[in-house]
Amino acid sequence: MKQLTSFDAFRIGPKHRLADIKPNLKTFKLGGKKEERAQLEVLALELNDLQNRLYAEGQRKVLLVLQGMDTSGKDGTIRWVFSRTSPLGVRVSAFKAPSAQEKARDFLWRCHAVVPAAGELTVWNRSHYEDVLVPVVEGWISKEQTQQRYEHINHFEKLLTDTGTTIVKCMLHISKDEQRNRLQNRLDDPEKNWKFAPEDLTARAKWSDYQQAYDDLLNATSTSYAPWYVIPADDKRQRNLLIAQLLNSTLQRMDMQLPPAAPGLQDVVIE
Amino acid sequence: MKQLTSFDAFRIGPKHRLADIKPNLKTFKLGGKKEERAQLEVLALELNDLQNRLYAEGQRKVLLVLQGMDTSGKDGTIRWVFSRTSPLGVRVSAFKAPSAQEKARDFLWRCHAVVPAAGELTVWNRSHYEDVLVPVVEGWISKEQTQQRYEHINHFEKLLTDTGTTIVKCMLHISKDEQRNRLQNRLDDPEKNWKFAPEDLTARAKWSDYQQAYDDLLNATSTSYAPWYVIPADDKRQRNLLIAQLLNSTLQRMDMQLPPAAPGLQDVVIE
């Protein structure tokens, strides 16, 4: 398989806009479904090894942030990319509309409570970035307040990276047409229609406002220490392959080492 | 494969003692490693389906408690039984020696903080039962205090089951000889010897005290609503198969239902 040596094409730089990256881009030409599934299995097994080493080393932390419009595939990404890792070392936190208790604190409070510990890989299914999306689009906060939140986010992520956390942020980028297909599919399939929430159409009705809010946050918070990657997500397997490669290559670069054995181990006798 | 219709043989009843269950018992005669692995894969995939339904239903909770001496295979059980489930709906909490903050509260505080939410399956890798093991064997608490802790534990588990949690408690039962093999293996294997902690030998030196403490807690806390199962654990694959069957049959009996679709769904048009 084509091993991407650089993810720069998907990384949000100063002049990048969401519209520059096609949601239906196919990065990997592997043949068909069978070959793509097989390749994902290879990557998932490799991620399991890497995660074991991260856990064994027990020093550093990895945080994968997943954002995207409804149906963009956050759950599916987690299901497939982590299909071969153990829940022993992978933890998922999902952020929904904040509770009364959460609203009574600053917007980073609930996120800080669930950052990965040493040796852990944590996935955020939605994140603190929700707080610069809905409130912005709905006009609940001003431009100045939004700007202030970006700064708080950057400082928070700097704190985490300075203390041993590698942050990978992925925005799952789907087209409005593909969202229609997926919502229609939920509506039509009796096994899936419990997932359909009429509220999902509210955000869809403000599609371009959300795209703008994403563009603004991506540009304001894609830092050198915690860059954003925009993942073409109209094709589910291509999406999974790209995120799996990005995550694996990030962990490979961390070059985890097994901790040394306790001193004097050669003299130990087990009665 | 032999489907166990009853797990009574492994369930701690009023007159059951740990010594009545052989650590090297082989419940399943499937042939060899290959057949056992294949069967475990079937069970792991089935558990994935069951967990998806638990998540979809979003009402009830499942808590799997794993206890056992060092090297009894708690991590390995999680790795294999949950090899096909997604971290989306399975959460593992590991309990180590309590921190200063945890010691400053009652012994159930840190456990209560991580009980499963509606739709979740949570695994406790060690648990509140550590607080009726080490302190008992080391003589830090009196017989009366120990008895009081058993009662608190039973009340706490009653609270959880009354509010929709199904609790499955498994004690991984290994022999002292098998522990020696496994510790020696950690000592001999350069890839594993970082796992060897000289402190592991401290508990081993008090093996029979720990067996007694287990016997006492098993008898005091194996209730009708949260029974204990003693899992023969000298053979790793047999252990995994038994726990997987126990967990799957528990989830099957819960008979989860998909939630109904939102009313008026047939009239929805996606623009």
Coordinates of C-alpha atoms in Angstrom, one line a residue:
Chain A
M1 CA 0.0 0.0 0.0
K2 CA 1.0 3.5 -0.7
Q3 CA 2.5 4.8 2.6
L4 CA 2.0 8.5 2.8
T5 CA 5.2 10.1 3.8
S6 CA 3.6 13.4 4.4
F7 CA 0.2 14.4 5.5
D8 CA 0.8 18.1 4.6
A9 CA -1.9 17.9 1.9
F10 CA -4.5 17.4 4.7
R11 CA -3.0 19.6 7.3
I12 CA -4.5 23.0 7.8
G13 CA -1.9 25.7 7.2
P14 CA -2.2 29.4 7.3
K15 CA -3.8 29.7 3.8
H16 CA -5.8 26.4 3.8
R17 CA -9.5 26.5 3.6
L18 CA -11.9 23.7 4.0
A19 CA -13.2 24.2 0.5
D20 CA -9.6 23.4 -0.8
I21 CA -10.0 19.8 0.2
K22 CA -12.5 17.7 -1.7
P23 CA -14.7 15.5 0.5
N24 CA -14.8 12.8 -2.1
L25 CA -11.0 12.6 -2.7
K26 CA -9.7 9.1 -2.9
T27 CA -6.1 9.0 -1.6
F28 CA -5.6 5.3 -1.9
K29 CA -6.0 3.3 -5.0
L30 CA -6.0 -0.3 -3.8
G31 CA -8.6 -2.0 -6.0
G32 CA -11.9 -2.5 -4.2
K33 CA -13.6 -3.1 -1.0
K34 CA -11.8 -6.3 -0.2
E35 CA -8.3 -4.8 -0.6
E36 CA -9.3 -1.8 1.4
R37 CA -10.7 -3.9 4.2
A38 CA -7.6 -6.1 4.2
Q39 CA -5.3 -3.0 4.4
L40 CA -7.3 -1.5 7.2
E41 CA -6.9 -4.8 9.1
V42 CA -3.1 -4.6 8.7
L43 CA -3.2 -1.0 10.0
A44 CA -5.5 -1.9 12.9
L45 CA -3.2 -4.7 14.0
E46 CA -0.2 -2.4 13.8
L47 CA -2.0 0.2 15.9
N48 CA -2.6 -2.5 18.5
D49 CA 1.2 -3.1 18.7
L50 CA 2.0 0.6 18.9
Q51 CA -0.6 1.1 21.6
N52 CA 0.8 -1.7 23.6
R53 CA 4.2 -0.1 23.4
L54 CA 2.7 3.3 24.5
Y55 CA 1.1 1.5 27.4
A56 CA 4.3 -0.4 28.3
E57 CA 6.4 2.7 28.2
G58 CA 3.9 4.4 30.4
Q59 CA 5.3 7.9 30.0
R60 CA 3.5 9.7 27.1
K61 CA -0.1 10.2 26.1
V62 CA -2.0 10.4 22.8
L63 CA -5.2 12.3 22.2
L64 CA -7.2 11.8 19.0
V65 CA -9.8 14.5 18.5
L66 CA -12.6 13.7 16.0
Q67 CA -14.9 16.5 14.8
G68 CA -17.4 16.7 11.9
M69 CA -21.0 17.3 10.9
D70 CA -23.7 14.8 11.8
T71 CA -23.2 11.4 10.0
S72 CA -19.6 12.4 9.0
G73 CA -18.5 9.1 10.5
K74 CA -17.0 9.7 13.9
D75 CA -18.4 6.5 15.4
G76 CA -17.6 4.5 12.4
T77 CA -14.0 5.7 12.4
I78 CA -13.6 4.6 16.0
R79 CA -15.2 1.3 15.3
W80 CA -12.8 0.5 12.4
V81 CA -9.6 2.2 13.2
F82 CA -9.7 0.7 16.7
S83 CA -11.1 -2.7 15.6
R84 CA -8.0 -4.5 16.8
T85 CA -6.9 -2.5 19.9
S86 CA -7.9 -3.5 23.4
P87 CA -10.1 -1.3 25.6
L88 CA -7.3 -1.8 28.2
G89 CA -5.4 1.1 26.7
V90 CA -7.9 3.0 24.5
R91 CA -10.6 5.2 26.0
V92 CA -13.3 7.1 24.2
S93 CA -15.0 10.1 25.6
A94 CA -18.1 11.4 23.9
F95 CA -19.2 15.0 24.4
K96 CA -22.8 15.8 24.0
A97 CA -24.8 19.0 24.8
P98 CA -23.3 20.1 28.1
S99 CA -25.2 19.2 31.3
A100 CA -26.3 21.8 33.8
Q101 CA -23.2 20.9 35.9
E102 CA -21.0 21.4 33.0
K103 CA -22.5 24.6 32.0
A104 CA -21.8 25.9 35.5
R105 CA -18.1 25.7 34.8
D106 CA -15.8 27.0 32.0
F107 CA -16.1 25.1 28.7
L108 CA -12.7 23.3 29.1
W109 CA -13.6 21.8 32.5
R110 CA -15.3 18.7 31.3
C111 CA -12.6 18.0 28.7
H112 CA -9.7 18.5 31.1
A113 CA -11.3 15.9 33.4
V114 CA -10.9 13.2 30.7
V115 CA -7.4 13.9 29.2
P116 CA -5.3 10.8 28.6
A117 CA -3.1 9.6 31.5
A118 CA 0.5 8.4 30.9
G119 CA 0.5 5.4 28.6
E120 CA -3.1 6.0 27.4
L121 CA -4.6 6.7 24.0
T122 CA -7.8 8.7 24.3
V123 CA -10.3 9.5 21.6
W124 CA -12.6 12.4 21.9
N125 CA -15.8 11.9 19.9
R126 CA -16.6 15.6 19.5
S127 CA -14.7 17.8 21.9
H128 CA -14.1 21.3 23.2
Y129 CA -14.5 22.4 19.6
E130 CA -18.2 22.0 19.9
D131 CA -18.0 25.2 22.0
V132 CA -16.8 27.2 19.0
L133 CA -19.4 25.7 16.7
V134 CA -23.0 25.7 17.9
P135 CA -22.7 28.8 20.0
V136 CA -21.1 30.7 17.1
V137 CA -23.6 29.6 14.5
E138 CA -26.5 30.3 16.8
G139 CA -25.1 33.7 17.8
W140 CA -24.9 32.9 21.5
I141 CA -21.4 34.3 21.8
S142 CA -19.8 37.4 20.2
K143 CA -16.9 37.5 17.8
E144 CA -14.7 38.6 20.6
Q145 CA -15.8 35.8 22.9
T146 CA -15.2 33.3 20.0
Q147 CA -11.7 34.7 19.6
Q148 CA -11.1 34.4 23.3
R149 CA -12.2 30.8 23.2
Y150 CA -9.7 30.0 20.4
E151 CA -7.0 31.4 22.6
H152 CA -8.1 29.4 25.6
I153 CA -8.1 26.3 23.4
N154 CA -4.6 26.9 22.1
H155 CA -3.3 27.5 25.6
F156 CA -5.0 24.4 26.9
E157 CA -3.5 22.3 24.1
K158 CA -0.1 23.8 24.7
L159 CA -0.4 22.7 28.3
L160 CA -1.2 19.1 27.2
T161 CA 1.6 18.9 24.6
D162 CA 4.2 20.4 27.0
T163 CA 3.4 17.7 29.5
G164 CA 3.8 14.8 27.2
T165 CA 0.6 14.5 25.1
T166 CA 0.6 14.2 21.4
I167 CA -2.6 15.6 19.9
V168 CA -4.0 14.6 16.5
K169 CA -7.0 16.5 15.4
C170 CA -9.1 15.3 12.5
M171 CA -12.1 17.1 11.0
L172 CA -14.2 14.5 9.0
H173 CA -15.1 16.4 5.9
I174 CA -18.3 15.3 4.1
S175 CA -20.3 17.0 1.4
K176 CA -23.9 18.2 1.9
D177 CA -25.0 15.6 -0.7
E178 CA -23.4 12.7 1.1
Q179 CA -25.0 13.8 4.4
R180 CA -28.4 13.7 2.6
N181 CA -27.7 10.1 1.5
R182 CA -26.7 9.1 5.0
L183 CA -29.7 10.7 6.7
Q184 CA -32.0 9.2 4.1
N185 CA -30.5 5.8 4.8
R186 CA -31.2 6.2 8.5
L187 CA -34.7 7.1 7.7
D188 CA -35.3 4.2 5.3
D189 CA -33.6 1.4 7.3
P190 CA -35.8 0.0 10.2
E191 CA -32.7 -1.2 12.0
K192 CA -31.2 2.3 11.9
N193 CA -34.1 4.7 12.2
W194 CA -33.9 4.9 16.0
K195 CA -30.7 6.9 15.2
F196 CA -32.6 9.6 13.3
A197 CA -33.1 12.7 15.4
P198 CA -35.3 15.4 13.8
E199 CA -32.8 17.9 15.4
D200 CA -30.2 16.7 12.9
L201 CA -31.9 18.7 10.3
T202 CA -31.5 21.9 12.2
A203 CA -27.7 21.9 11.8
R204 CA -28.1 20.8 8.2
A205 CA -30.3 23.8 7.4
K206 CA -27.4 26.0 8.5
W207 CA -24.8 24.0 6.5
S208 CA -22.8 27.0 5.1
D209 CA -22.8 28.7 8.5
Y210 CA -21.2 25.6 10.0
Q211 CA -18.7 25.3 7.2
Q212 CA -17.7 28.9 7.9
A213 CA -17.4 28.2 11.6
Y214 CA -15.2 25.2 10.9
D215 CA -13.0 27.3 8.6
D216 CA -12.6 29.9 11.3
L217 CA -11.8 27.4 14.0
L218 CA -9.5 25.3 11.9
N219 CA -7.4 28.4 10.9
A220 CA -7.4 29.8 14.5
T221 CA -6.4 26.5 16.2
S222 CA -4.2 24.6 13.8
T223 CA -1.0 25.2 15.6
S224 CA 2.5 23.8 15.2
Y225 CA 2.0 21.6 18.3
A226 CA -1.5 20.5 17.6
P227 CA -2.3 20.7 13.9
W228 CA -5.7 20.0 12.3
Y229 CA -6.1 17.5 9.5
V230 CA -9.1 17.7 7.2
I231 CA -10.0 14.2 6.2
P232 CA -12.0 13.6 3.0
A233 CA -14.9 11.5 4.4
D234 CA -17.5 10.9 1.7
D235 CA -15.9 7.5 1.3
K236 CA -15.9 5.6 4.5
R237 CA -13.0 3.2 3.9
Q238 CA -10.8 5.9 2.4
R239 CA -11.5 7.9 5.5
N240 CA -10.6 5.0 7.8
L241 CA -7.4 4.3 5.9
L242 CA -6.2 7.9 6.0
I243 CA -6.9 8.3 9.8
A244 CA -5.3 5.0 10.6
Q245 CA -2.2 5.9 8.6
L246 CA -2.0 9.3 10.2
L247 CA -2.3 7.9 13.7
N248 CA 0.1 5.0 13.2
S249 CA 2.7 7.2 11.7
T250 CA 2.3 9.6 14.6
L251 CA 2.9 6.8 17.1
Q252 CA 5.8 5.4 15.1
R253 CA 7.5 8.7 15.2
M254 CA 7.2 8.7 19.0
D255 CA 9.5 5.7 19.1
M256 CA 8.3 4.2 22.4
Q257 CA 10.7 2.2 24.5
L258 CA 10.0 -0.6 26.9
P259 CA 10.9 0.4 30.4
P260 CA 14.0 -1.1 32.0
A261 CA 13.6 -4.1 34.3
A262 CA 13.8 -3.5 38.0
P263 CA 17.4 -3.5 39.3
G264 CA 18.7 -6.8 40.7
L265 CA 16.2 -8.9 38.8
Q266 CA 18.8 -11.5 37.9
D267 CA 19.0 -12.5 41.6
V268 CA 15.3 -13.0 42.1
V269 CA 14.2 -16.5 43.1
I270 CA 10.5 -17.3 43.1
E271 CA 9.6 -19.6 46.0
Chain B
M1 CA -19.4 -25.9 21.1
K2 CA -20.9 -27.0 24.4
Q3 CA -23.1 -24.1 25.5
L4 CA -23.3 -24.0 29.2
T5 CA -26.9 -23.7 30.2
S6 CA -26.0 -23.1 33.8
F7 CA -23.1 -21.5 35.5
D8 CA -24.1 -22.8 38.9
A9 CA -20.9 -24.9 39.2
F10 CA -18.9 -21.7 39.2
R11 CA -21.2 -19.6 41.3
I12 CA -20.4 -19.1 44.9
G13 CA -23.3 -20.3 47.0
P14 CA -23.5 -20.3 50.8
K15 CA -21.4 -23.5 51.2
H16 CA -19.0 -23.0 48.4
R17 CA -15.3 -22.6 49.1
L18 CA -12.6 -21.5 46.7
A19 CA -10.8 -24.9 47.3
D20 CA -13.9 -26.7 45.9
I21 CA -13.1 -25.4 42.4
K22 CA -10.0 -26.6 40.7
P23 CA -7.9 -23.9 39.1
N24 CA -6.9 -26.3 36.3
L25 CA -10.4 -27.5 35.4
K26 CA -11.0 -27.7 31.7
T27 CA -14.7 -27.0 31.0
F28 CA -14.6 -27.1 27.3
K29 CA -13.2 -30.0 25.2
L30 CA -12.8 -28.5 21.8
G31 CA -9.6 -30.1 20.5
G32 CA -6.7 -27.8 20.7
K33 CA -5.5 -24.2 20.5
K34 CA -6.8 -23.6 17.0
E35 CA -10.4 -24.7 17.8
E36 CA -10.4 -22.8 21.1
R37 CA -9.2 -19.6 19.4
A38 CA -11.8 -20.0 16.7
Q39 CA -14.6 -20.5 19.3
L40 CA -13.4 -17.4 21.2
E41 CA -13.6 -15.4 18.0
V42 CA -17.2 -16.5 17.5
L43 CA -18.0 -15.4 21.1
A44 CA -16.1 -12.1 20.7
L45 CA -18.1 -11.2 17.6
E46 CA -21.3 -12.2 19.3
L47 CA -20.4 -10.0 22.2
N48 CA -19.9 -7.1 19.8
D49 CA -23.5 -7.5 18.5
L50 CA -24.8 -7.7 22.0
Q51 CA -22.9 -4.7 23.2
N52 CA -24.2 -2.7 20.1
R53 CA -27.8 -3.6 21.2
L54 CA -27.1 -2.5 24.8
Y55 CA -25.8 0.8 23.4
A56 CA -28.7 1.2 21.0
E57 CA -31.3 0.5 23.7
G58 CA -29.5 3.0 25.9
Q59 CA -31.3 2.1 29.1
R60 CA -29.4 -0.5 31.1
K61 CA -25.9 -0.9 32.2
V62 CA -23.5 -3.9 32.6
L63 CA -20.5 -4.1 35.0
L64 CA -18.0 -6.8 34.8
V65 CA -15.8 -7.0 37.9
L66 CA -12.5 -8.9 37.5
Q67 CA -10.5 -9.9 40.6
G68 CA -7.6 -12.3 41.1
M69 CA -4.1 -12.7 42.4
D70 CA -1.2 -11.2 40.4
T71 CA -0.7 -12.9 37.0
S72 CA -4.2 -14.5 37.2
G73 CA -5.0 -13.0 33.8
K74 CA -7.2 -9.9 34.3
D75 CA -5.5 -8.0 31.4
G76 CA -5.4 -11.0 29.2
T77 CA -9.1 -11.7 29.8
I78 CA -10.0 -8.1 28.7
R79 CA -7.7 -8.3 25.7
W80 CA -9.3 -11.5 24.4
V81 CA -13.0 -11.4 25.5
F82 CA -13.2 -7.8 24.2
S83 CA -11.1 -8.4 21.1
R84 CA -14.0 -7.7 18.8
T85 CA -15.9 -5.0 20.6
S86 CA -15.4 -1.3 20.0
P87 CA -14.0 1.1 22.6
L88 CA -17.1 3.2 21.7
G89 CA -19.2 1.2 24.2
V90 CA -16.7 -0.7 26.4
R91 CA -14.8 1.2 29.1
V92 CA -12.1 -0.3 31.4
S93 CA -11.3 1.2 34.8
A94 CA -8.2 -0.1 36.5
F95 CA -7.9 0.3 40.3
K96 CA -4.4 0.5 41.7
A97 CA -3.2 1.4 45.2
P98 CA -5.4 4.3 46.2
S99 CA -4.0 7.8 45.8
A100 CA -3.9 10.4 48.6
Q101 CA -7.0 12.0 47.3
E102 CA -8.8 8.6 47.2
K103 CA -7.7 7.7 50.6
A104 CA -9.2 10.9 51.9
R105 CA -12.6 9.6 51.0
D106 CA -14.6 6.4 51.7
F107 CA -13.4 3.3 49.8
L108 CA -16.4 3.2 47.4
W109 CA -15.9 6.8 46.3
R110 CA -13.5 6.2 43.4
C111 CA -15.6 3.2 42.2
H112 CA -18.9 5.1 42.2
A113 CA -17.3 7.8 40.0
V114 CA -16.8 5.3 37.2
V115 CA -19.9 3.1 37.2
P116 CA -21.3 2.4 33.7
A117 CA -23.8 4.9 32.3
A118 CA -27.0 3.8 30.4
G119 CA -26.0 1.8 27.4
E120 CA -22.5 1.1 28.6
L121 CA -20.5 -2.0 29.4
T122 CA -17.8 -1.3 32.0
V123 CA -15.0 -3.5 33.1
W124 CA -13.3 -3.1 36.4
N125 CA -9.8 -4.4 36.4
R126 CA -9.5 -4.9 40.2
S127 CA -12.2 -3.1 42.1
H128 CA -13.6 -2.1 45.5
Y129 CA -12.8 -5.7 46.5
E130 CA -9.2 -4.7 46.8
D131 CA -10.3 -2.9 50.0
V132 CA -11.2 -6.2 51.6
L133 CA -8.0 -8.0 50.5
V134 CA -4.8 -6.1 51.2
P135 CA -6.0 -4.3 54.4
V136 CA -7.4 -7.6 55.7
V137 CA -4.3 -9.6 55.1
E138 CA -2.0 -6.9 56.3
G139 CA -4.1 -6.5 59.5
W140 CA -4.8 -2.8 58.8
I141 CA -8.5 -3.2 59.6
S142 CA -10.3 -5.3 62.2
K143 CA -12.7 -8.2 61.7
E144 CA -15.6 -5.8 62.6
Q145 CA -14.4 -3.2 60.1
T146 CA -14.1 -5.9 57.4
Q147 CA -17.6 -7.1 58.1
Q148 CA -18.9 -3.5 57.8
R149 CA -17.1 -3.1 54.5
Y150 CA -18.9 -6.3 53.2
E151 CA -22.2 -4.7 54.1
H152 CA -21.3 -1.4 52.5
I153 CA -20.3 -3.3 49.3
N154 CA -23.6 -5.3 49.3
H155 CA -25.6 -2.1 49.7
F156 CA -23.7 -0.3 47.0
E157 CA -24.2 -3.2 44.6
K158 CA -27.9 -3.3 45.4
L159 CA -28.1 0.4 44.6
L160 CA -26.5 -0.3 41.2
T161 CA -28.7 -3.3 40.3
D162 CA -31.9 -1.6 41.5
T163 CA -31.1 1.2 39.1
G164 CA -30.6 -0.9 36.0
T165 CA -27.1 -2.3 36.3
T166 CA -26.3 -6.0 35.7
I167 CA -23.2 -7.0 37.7
V168 CA -21.1 -10.0 36.8
K169 CA -18.3 -10.7 39.2
C170 CA -15.5 -13.1 38.3
M171 CA -12.6 -14.2 40.5
L172 CA -9.8 -15.6 38.3
H173 CA -8.7 -18.6 40.2
I174 CA -5.1 -19.7 39.6
S175 CA -2.9 -22.2 41.5
K176 CA 0.2 -21.1 43.4
D177 CA 2.3 -23.3 41.0
E178 CA 0.8 -21.6 37.9
Q179 CA 1.6 -18.2 39.4
R180 CA 5.2 -19.3 39.8
N181 CA 5.4 -20.3 36.1
R182 CA 4.0 -17.0 35.0
L183 CA 6.2 -14.9 37.3
Q184 CA 9.3 -16.9 36.1
N185 CA 8.2 -16.3 32.6
R186 CA 8.1 -12.5 33.2
L187 CA 11.6 -12.8 34.7
D188 CA 13.0 -14.8 31.8
D189 CA 11.5 -13.0 28.8
P190 CA 13.4 -9.7 28.0
E191 CA 10.2 -8.4 26.4
K192 CA 8.2 -9.0 29.6
N193 CA 10.6 -8.3 32.4
W194 CA 9.7 -4.7 32.8
K195 CA 6.4 -6.1 34.0
F196 CA 8.0 -7.8 36.9
A197 CA 7.7 -5.9 40.2
P198 CA 9.6 -7.3 43.2
E199 CA 6.5 -6.3 45.3
D200 CA 4.6 -9.1 43.5
L201 CA 6.4 -11.5 45.7
T202 CA 5.1 -9.9 48.8
A203 CA 1.5 -11.0 48.2
R204 CA 2.8 -14.4 46.9
A205 CA 4.5 -15.0 50.3
K206 CA 1.1 -14.6 52.0
W207 CA -0.7 -16.9 49.5
S208 CA -2.8 -18.8 52.0
D209 CA -3.8 -15.6 53.8
Y210 CA -5.0 -14.2 50.5
Q211 CA -6.9 -17.4 49.6
Q212 CA -8.6 -17.1 53.0
A213 CA -9.5 -13.4 52.5
Y214 CA -10.9 -14.3 49.1
D215 CA -13.0 -17.1 50.6
D216 CA -14.4 -14.8 53.2
L217 CA -15.3 -12.0 50.7
L218 CA -16.7 -14.4 48.2
N219 CA -19.1 -15.8 50.8
A220 CA -20.0 -12.5 52.3
T221 CA -20.7 -10.7 49.0
S222 CA -22.0 -13.4 46.6
T223 CA -25.6 -12.1 46.6
S224 CA -28.7 -13.1 44.6
Y225 CA -28.4 -9.8 42.7
A226 CA -24.6 -9.7 42.3
P227 CA -23.3 -13.3 42.5
W228 CA -19.6 -14.2 42.3
Y229 CA -18.3 -16.7 39.8
V230 CA -14.9 -18.5 40.4
I231 CA -13.3 -19.0 37.1
P232 CA -10.6 -21.8 36.8
A233 CA -7.8 -19.7 35.3
D234 CA -4.7 -21.9 35.0
D235 CA -5.5 -22.4 31.4
K236 CA -5.8 -19.1 29.7
R237 CA -8.0 -20.1 26.7
Q238 CA -10.4 -22.0 28.9
R239 CA -10.7 -19.0 31.2
N240 CA -11.5 -16.7 28.3
L241 CA -14.1 -19.1 26.9
L242 CA -15.8 -19.4 30.2
I243 CA -16.0 -15.7 30.9
A244 CA -17.1 -14.9 27.4
Q245 CA -19.9 -17.4 27.6
L246 CA -20.9 -16.2 31.0
L247 CA -21.0 -12.6 29.8
N248 CA -22.7 -13.3 26.5
S249 CA -25.4 -15.4 28.2
T250 CA -26.0 -12.6 30.7
L251 CA -26.5 -10.1 27.9
Q252 CA -28.7 -12.5 25.9
R253 CA -31.0 -12.8 28.9
M254 CA -31.3 -9.0 29.1
D255 CA -33.1 -9.2 25.7
M256 CA -32.3 -5.6 24.6
Q257 CA -34.6 -3.9 22.2
L258 CA -33.9 -1.2 19.7
P259 CA -35.6 2.1 20.7
P260 CA -38.6 3.2 18.6
A261 CA -38.1 5.7 15.9
A262 CA -39.1 9.3 16.6
P263 CA -42.8 9.9 15.9
G264 CA -43.7 11.3 12.5
L265 CA -40.6 10.0 10.8
Q266 CA -42.5 8.9 7.7
D267 CA -43.2 12.6 6.9
V268 CA -39.7 13.8 7.1
V269 CA -38.1 15.1 3.9
I270 CA -34.4 15.8 3.8
E271 CA -33.7 19.0 1.8

